[in-house]
PDB file of C-alpha atoms in Angstrom:
ATOM      1  CA  UNK A   8     -14.419  -2.941  -8.278  1.00  0.00           C
ATOM      2  CA  UNK A   9     -14.596  -1.339  -4.860  1.00  0.00           C
ATOM      3  CA  UNK A  10     -18.146  -0.065  -4.208  1.00  0.00           C
ATOM      4  CA  UNK A  11     -17.053   3.296  -2.825  1.00  0.00           C
ATOM      5  CA  UNK A  12     -14.884   4.277  -5.776  1.00  0.00           C
ATOM      6  CA  UNK A  13     -14.858   7.955  -6.596  1.00  0.00           C
ATOM      7  CA  UNK A  14     -13.443   7.453 -10.078  1.00  0.00           C
ATOM      8  CA  UNK A  15     -14.895   4.659 -12.164  1.00  0.00           C
ATOM      9  CA  UNK A  16     -12.131   4.722 -14.784  1.00  0.00           C
ATOM     10  CA  UNK A  17      -8.524   5.953 -14.986  1.00  0.00           C
ATOM     11  CA  UNK A  18      -9.750   8.540 -17.484  1.00  0.00           C
ATOM     12  CA  UNK A  19     -11.953  10.056 -14.757  1.00  0.00           C
ATOM     13  CA  UNK A  20      -8.899  10.510 -12.510  1.00  0.00           C
ATOM     14  CA  UNK A  21      -6.945  11.993 -15.415  1.00  0.00           C
ATOM     15  CA  UNK A  22      -9.772  14.475 -16.035  1.00  0.00           C
ATOM     16  CA  UNK A  23      -9.714  15.517 -12.370  1.00  0.00           C
ATOM     17  CA  UNK A  24      -5.948  16.095 -12.606  1.00  0.00           C
ATOM     18  CA  UNK A  25      -6.482  18.264 -15.702  1.00  0.00           C
ATOM     19  CA  UNK A  26      -9.045  20.328 -13.782  1.00  0.00           C
ATOM     20  CA  UNK A  27      -6.552  20.689 -10.909  1.00  0.00           C
ATOM     21  CA  UNK A  28      -3.909  22.036 -13.305  1.00  0.00           C
ATOM     22  CA  UNK A  29      -6.388  24.576 -14.670  1.00  0.00           C
ATOM     23  CA  UNK A  30      -7.387  25.617 -11.148  1.00  0.00           C
ATOM     24  CA  UNK A  31      -3.792  26.614 -10.393  1.00  0.00           C
ATOM     25  CA  UNK A  32      -4.145  29.544 -12.792  1.00  0.00           C
ATOM     26  CA  UNK A  33      -6.971  30.955 -10.663  1.00  0.00           C
ATOM     27  CA  UNK A  34      -5.137  30.173  -7.431  1.00  0.00           C
ATOM     28  CA  UNK A  35      -2.089  32.087  -8.699  1.00  0.00           C
ATOM     29  CA  UNK A  36      -4.170  35.274  -8.634  1.00  0.00           C
ATOM     30  CA  UNK A  37      -3.900  35.246  -4.840  1.00  0.00           C
ATOM     31  CA  UNK A  38      -0.205  36.094  -5.228  1.00  0.00           C
ATOM     32  CA  UNK A  39      -0.262  38.808  -7.856  1.00  0.00           C
ATOM     33  CA  UNK A  40       2.955  40.692  -8.363  1.00  0.00           C
ATOM     34  CA  UNK A  41       2.559  44.347  -9.278  1.00  0.00           C
ATOM     35  CA  UNK A  42       5.398  46.206 -10.985  1.00  0.00           C
ATOM     36  CA  UNK A  43       5.671  49.669 -12.388  1.00  0.00           C
ATOM     37  CA  UNK A  44       7.691  49.632 -15.580  1.00  0.00           C
ATOM     38  CA  UNK A  45       8.912  52.084 -18.158  1.00  0.00           C
ATOM     39  CA  UNK A  46       9.556  55.802 -17.929  1.00  0.00           C
ATOM     40  CA  UNK A  47       5.903  56.514 -17.201  1.00  0.00           C
ATOM     41  CA  UNK A  48       5.665  53.803 -14.536  1.00  0.00           C
ATOM     42  CA  UNK A  49       2.991  51.736 -16.240  1.00  0.00           C
ATOM     43  CA  UNK A  50       1.400  49.242 -13.890  1.00  0.00           C
ATOM     44  CA  UNK A  51       2.008  45.612 -14.843  1.00  0.00           C
ATOM     45  CA  UNK A  52       0.478  42.682 -12.983  1.00  0.00           C
ATOM     46  CA  UNK A  53       2.027  39.215 -13.146  1.00  0.00           C
ATOM     47  CA  UNK A  54       0.952  35.985 -11.544  1.00  0.00           C
ATOM     48  CA  UNK A  55       3.425  33.313 -10.477  1.00  0.00           C
ATOM     49  CA  UNK A  56       3.479  29.885 -12.036  1.00  0.00           C
ATOM     50  CA  UNK A  57       2.375  27.522  -9.299  1.00  0.00           C
ATOM     51  CA  UNK A  58       4.066  24.151  -9.028  1.00  0.00           C
ATOM     52  CA  UNK A  59       2.126  20.946  -9.410  1.00  0.00           C
ATOM     53  CA  UNK A  60       2.180  18.678  -6.372  1.00  0.00           C
ATOM     54  CA  UNK A  61       0.458  15.466  -5.403  1.00  0.00           C
ATOM     55  CA  UNK A  62      -0.471  16.937  -2.028  1.00  0.00           C
ATOM     56  CA  UNK A  63      -1.877  19.976  -3.805  1.00  0.00           C
ATOM     57  CA  UNK A  64      -3.950  17.771  -6.091  1.00  0.00           C
ATOM     58  CA  UNK A  65      -5.361  15.770  -3.179  1.00  0.00           C
ATOM     59  CA  UNK A  66      -6.170  18.910  -1.163  1.00  0.00           C
ATOM     60  CA  UNK A  67      -7.757  20.609  -4.184  1.00  0.00           C
ATOM     61  CA  UNK A  68      -9.928  17.554  -4.903  1.00  0.00           C
ATOM     62  CA  UNK A  69     -11.109  17.355  -1.303  1.00  0.00           C
ATOM     63  CA  UNK A  70     -11.886  21.073  -1.187  1.00  0.00           C
ATOM     64  CA  UNK A  71     -13.892  20.809  -4.420  1.00  0.00           C
ATOM     65  CA  UNK A  72     -15.648  17.473  -3.825  1.00  0.00           C
ATOM     66  CA  UNK A  73     -15.299  16.643  -0.115  1.00  0.00           C
ATOM     67  CA  UNK A  74     -13.799  13.263  -1.002  1.00  0.00           C
ATOM     68  CA  UNK A  75     -10.345  11.835  -0.346  1.00  0.00           C
ATOM     69  CA  UNK A  76      -8.383  10.420  -3.290  1.00  0.00           C
ATOM     70  CA  UNK A  77      -5.075   9.410  -1.680  1.00  0.00           C
ATOM     71  CA  UNK A  78      -6.102   5.745  -1.739  1.00  0.00           C
ATOM     72  CA  UNK A  79      -5.773   5.701  -5.536  1.00  0.00           C
ATOM     73  CA  UNK A  80      -2.090   6.606  -5.249  1.00  0.00           C
ATOM     74  CA  UNK A  81      -1.400   4.407  -2.204  1.00  0.00           C
ATOM     75  CA  UNK A  82      -3.284   1.336  -3.536  1.00  0.00           C
ATOM     76  CA  UNK A  83      -2.664  -0.420  -0.214  1.00  0.00           C
ATOM     77  CA  UNK A  84      -5.164  -3.257  -0.587  1.00  0.00           C
ATOM     78  CA  UNK A  85      -4.675  -3.517  -4.367  1.00  0.00           C
ATOM     79  CA  UNK A  86      -8.230  -2.250  -4.852  1.00  0.00           C
ATOM     80  CA  UNK A  87      -7.101   0.365  -7.366  1.00  0.00           C
ATOM     81  CA  UNK A  88      -4.660  -1.656  -9.462  1.00  0.00           C
ATOM     82  CA  UNK A  89      -6.332  -0.525 -12.680  1.00  0.00           C
ATOM     83  CA  UNK A  90      -5.285   3.049 -11.743  1.00  0.00           C
ATOM     84  CA  UNK A  91      -1.568   2.288 -11.329  1.00  0.00           C
ATOM     85  CA  UNK A  92      -0.633   3.542 -14.809  1.00  0.00           C
ATOM     86  CA  UNK A  93      -2.442   6.889 -14.556  1.00  0.00           C
ATOM     87  CA  UNK A  94      -1.206   7.429 -10.994  1.00  0.00           C
ATOM     88  CA  UNK A  95       2.339   6.769 -12.189  1.00  0.00           C
ATOM     89  CA  UNK A  96       1.862   9.227 -15.048  1.00  0.00           C
ATOM     90  CA  UNK A  97       0.493  11.898 -12.692  1.00  0.00           C
ATOM     91  CA  UNK A  98       3.462  11.457 -10.328  1.00  0.00           C
ATOM     92  CA  UNK A  99       5.907  11.703 -13.237  1.00  0.00           C
ATOM     93  CA  UNK A 100       4.199  14.799 -14.657  1.00  0.00           C
ATOM     94  CA  UNK A 101       4.357  16.475 -11.250  1.00  0.00           C
ATOM     95  CA  UNK A 102       8.033  15.564 -10.846  1.00  0.00           C
ATOM     96  CA  UNK A 103       8.908  16.798 -14.342  1.00  0.00           C
ATOM     97  CA  UNK A 104       7.082  20.088 -13.696  1.00  0.00           C
ATOM     98  CA  UNK A 105       8.912  20.627 -10.409  1.00  0.00           C
ATOM     99  CA  UNK A 106      12.335  19.804 -11.859  1.00  0.00           C
ATOM    100  CA  UNK A 107      11.870  21.939 -14.979  1.00  0.00           C
ATOM    101  CA  UNK A 108      10.472  24.818 -12.920  1.00  0.00           C
ATOM    102  CA  UNK A 109      13.464  24.599 -10.595  1.00  0.00           C
ATOM    103  CA  UNK A 110      15.932  24.499 -13.467  1.00  0.00           C
ATOM    104  CA  UNK A 111      14.324  27.522 -15.109  1.00  0.00           C
ATOM    105  CA  UNK A 112      14.172  29.491 -11.866  1.00  0.00           C
ATOM    106  CA  UNK A 113      10.384  29.602 -11.542  1.00  0.00           C
ATOM    107  CA  UNK A 114      10.525  27.465  -8.397  1.00  0.00           C
ATOM    108  CA  UNK A 115      13.065  27.412  -5.595  1.00  0.00           C
ATOM    109  CA  UNK A 116      15.762  24.983  -6.828  1.00  0.00           C
ATOM    110  CA  UNK A 117      16.692  23.888  -3.314  1.00  0.00           C
ATOM    111  CA  UNK A 118      13.125  22.902  -2.444  1.00  0.00           C
ATOM    112  CA  UNK A 119      12.676  21.251  -5.836  1.00  0.00           C
ATOM    113  CA  UNK A 120      15.777  19.131  -5.228  1.00  0.00           C
ATOM    114  CA  UNK A 121      14.580  18.036  -1.799  1.00  0.00           C
ATOM    115  CA  UNK A 122      11.057  17.227  -2.975  1.00  0.00           C
ATOM    116  CA  UNK A 123      12.408  15.027  -5.750  1.00  0.00           C
ATOM    117  CA  UNK A 124      15.291  13.427  -3.846  1.00  0.00           C
ATOM    118  CA  UNK A 125      17.868  15.052  -6.077  1.00  0.00           C
ATOM    119  CA  UNK A 126      21.245  15.848  -4.603  1.00  0.00           C
ATOM    120  CA  UNK A 127      24.692  16.672  -5.758  1.00  0.00           C
ATOM    121  CA  UNK A 128      27.209  14.420  -4.128  1.00  0.00           C
ATOM    122  CA  UNK A 129      30.918  15.082  -3.855  1.00  0.00           C
ATOM    123  CA  UNK A 130      33.226  12.315  -2.739  1.00  0.00           C
ATOM    124  CA  UNK A 131      36.561  13.315  -1.285  1.00  0.00           C
ATOM    125  CA  UNK A 132      39.155  10.690  -0.583  1.00  0.00           C
ATOM    126  CA  UNK A 133      42.417  11.591   1.040  1.00  0.00           C
ATOM    127  CA  UNK A 134      45.238   9.111   0.953  1.00  0.00           C
ATOM    128  CA  UNK A 135      48.184  10.524   2.779  1.00  0.00           C
ATOM    129  CA  UNK A 136      51.356   8.640   3.556  1.00  0.00           C
ATOM    130  CA  UNK A 137      53.146  10.069   6.532  1.00  0.00           C
ATOM    131  CA  UNK A 138      56.723   9.179   7.390  1.00  0.00           C
ATOM    132  CA  UNK A 139      57.786   9.685  10.939  1.00  0.00           C
ATOM    133  CA  UNK A 140      61.368  10.715  11.532  1.00  0.00           C
ATOM    134  CA  UNK A 141      63.100   9.862  14.761  1.00  0.00           C
ATOM    135  CA  UNK A 142      64.635  13.094  16.012  1.00  0.00           C
ATOM    136  CA  UNK A 143      65.024  12.027  19.645  1.00  0.00           C
ATOM    137  CA  UNK A 144      68.288  13.621  20.896  1.00  0.00           C
ATOM    138  CA  UNK A 145      68.740  10.828  23.427  1.00  0.00           C
ATOM    139  CA  UNK A 146      68.461   8.107  20.812  1.00  0.00           C
ATOM    140  CA  UNK A 147      71.867   7.610  19.186  1.00  0.00           C
ATOM    141  CA  UNK A 148      70.755   4.829  16.856  1.00  0.00           C
ATOM    142  CA  UNK A 149      70.970   7.293  13.980  1.00  0.00           C
ATOM    143  CA  UNK A 150      74.683   7.837  14.667  1.00  0.00           C
ATOM    144  CA  UNK A 151      75.576   4.268  13.781  1.00  0.00           C
ATOM    145  CA  UNK A 152      77.555   3.952  16.994  1.00  0.00           C
ATOM    146  CA  UNK A 153      79.618   7.102  16.478  1.00  0.00           C
ATOM    147  CA  UNK A 154      79.679  10.078  18.771  1.00  0.00           C
TER     148      UNK A 154
END
C-alpha cells in the first residue's frame, strides 16, 4: 500500500463519490430557474439537474479536502490496482448519467455525445459508370466509311 493514500479502501472512494453526488443538489441552487405560472402568476423555482463528471468529482474533492485523487483513476504506477473496480464503476455511472440525461433532454445532447465519444456515422458510396460518346465531327469512324 502506498503510504500517502487518501483512501484506504475502495469503499472509502465510493463513499466520497456518493458525497459528491449529493453535493450537486446544493450546487444546482446557484442556477435557480424562476418561472411564473398559472393565471395568478405564481412563482415557481426549479433547479437544474447537474451532470456527473469525473473532472467535477476530482475538483469537488480537492475543494473539500485539498487533496488530489486523479491518481486513483490513472493508476500509472499500478499503486492503486485494488481500486480499479470501483474506478471503473464510477466512470460507468458517470457515462450512464450523461447519456441518459442527454437522451431525456436534461443535458445538451451534442455535448453528451462528444464527452462519451458517441457519433452517428453515415457512409455514402457512389458507384457511377460513365460512358463517353465520341461526338467529334471530324472523326468519321462512326460512319463506317460512308459519307
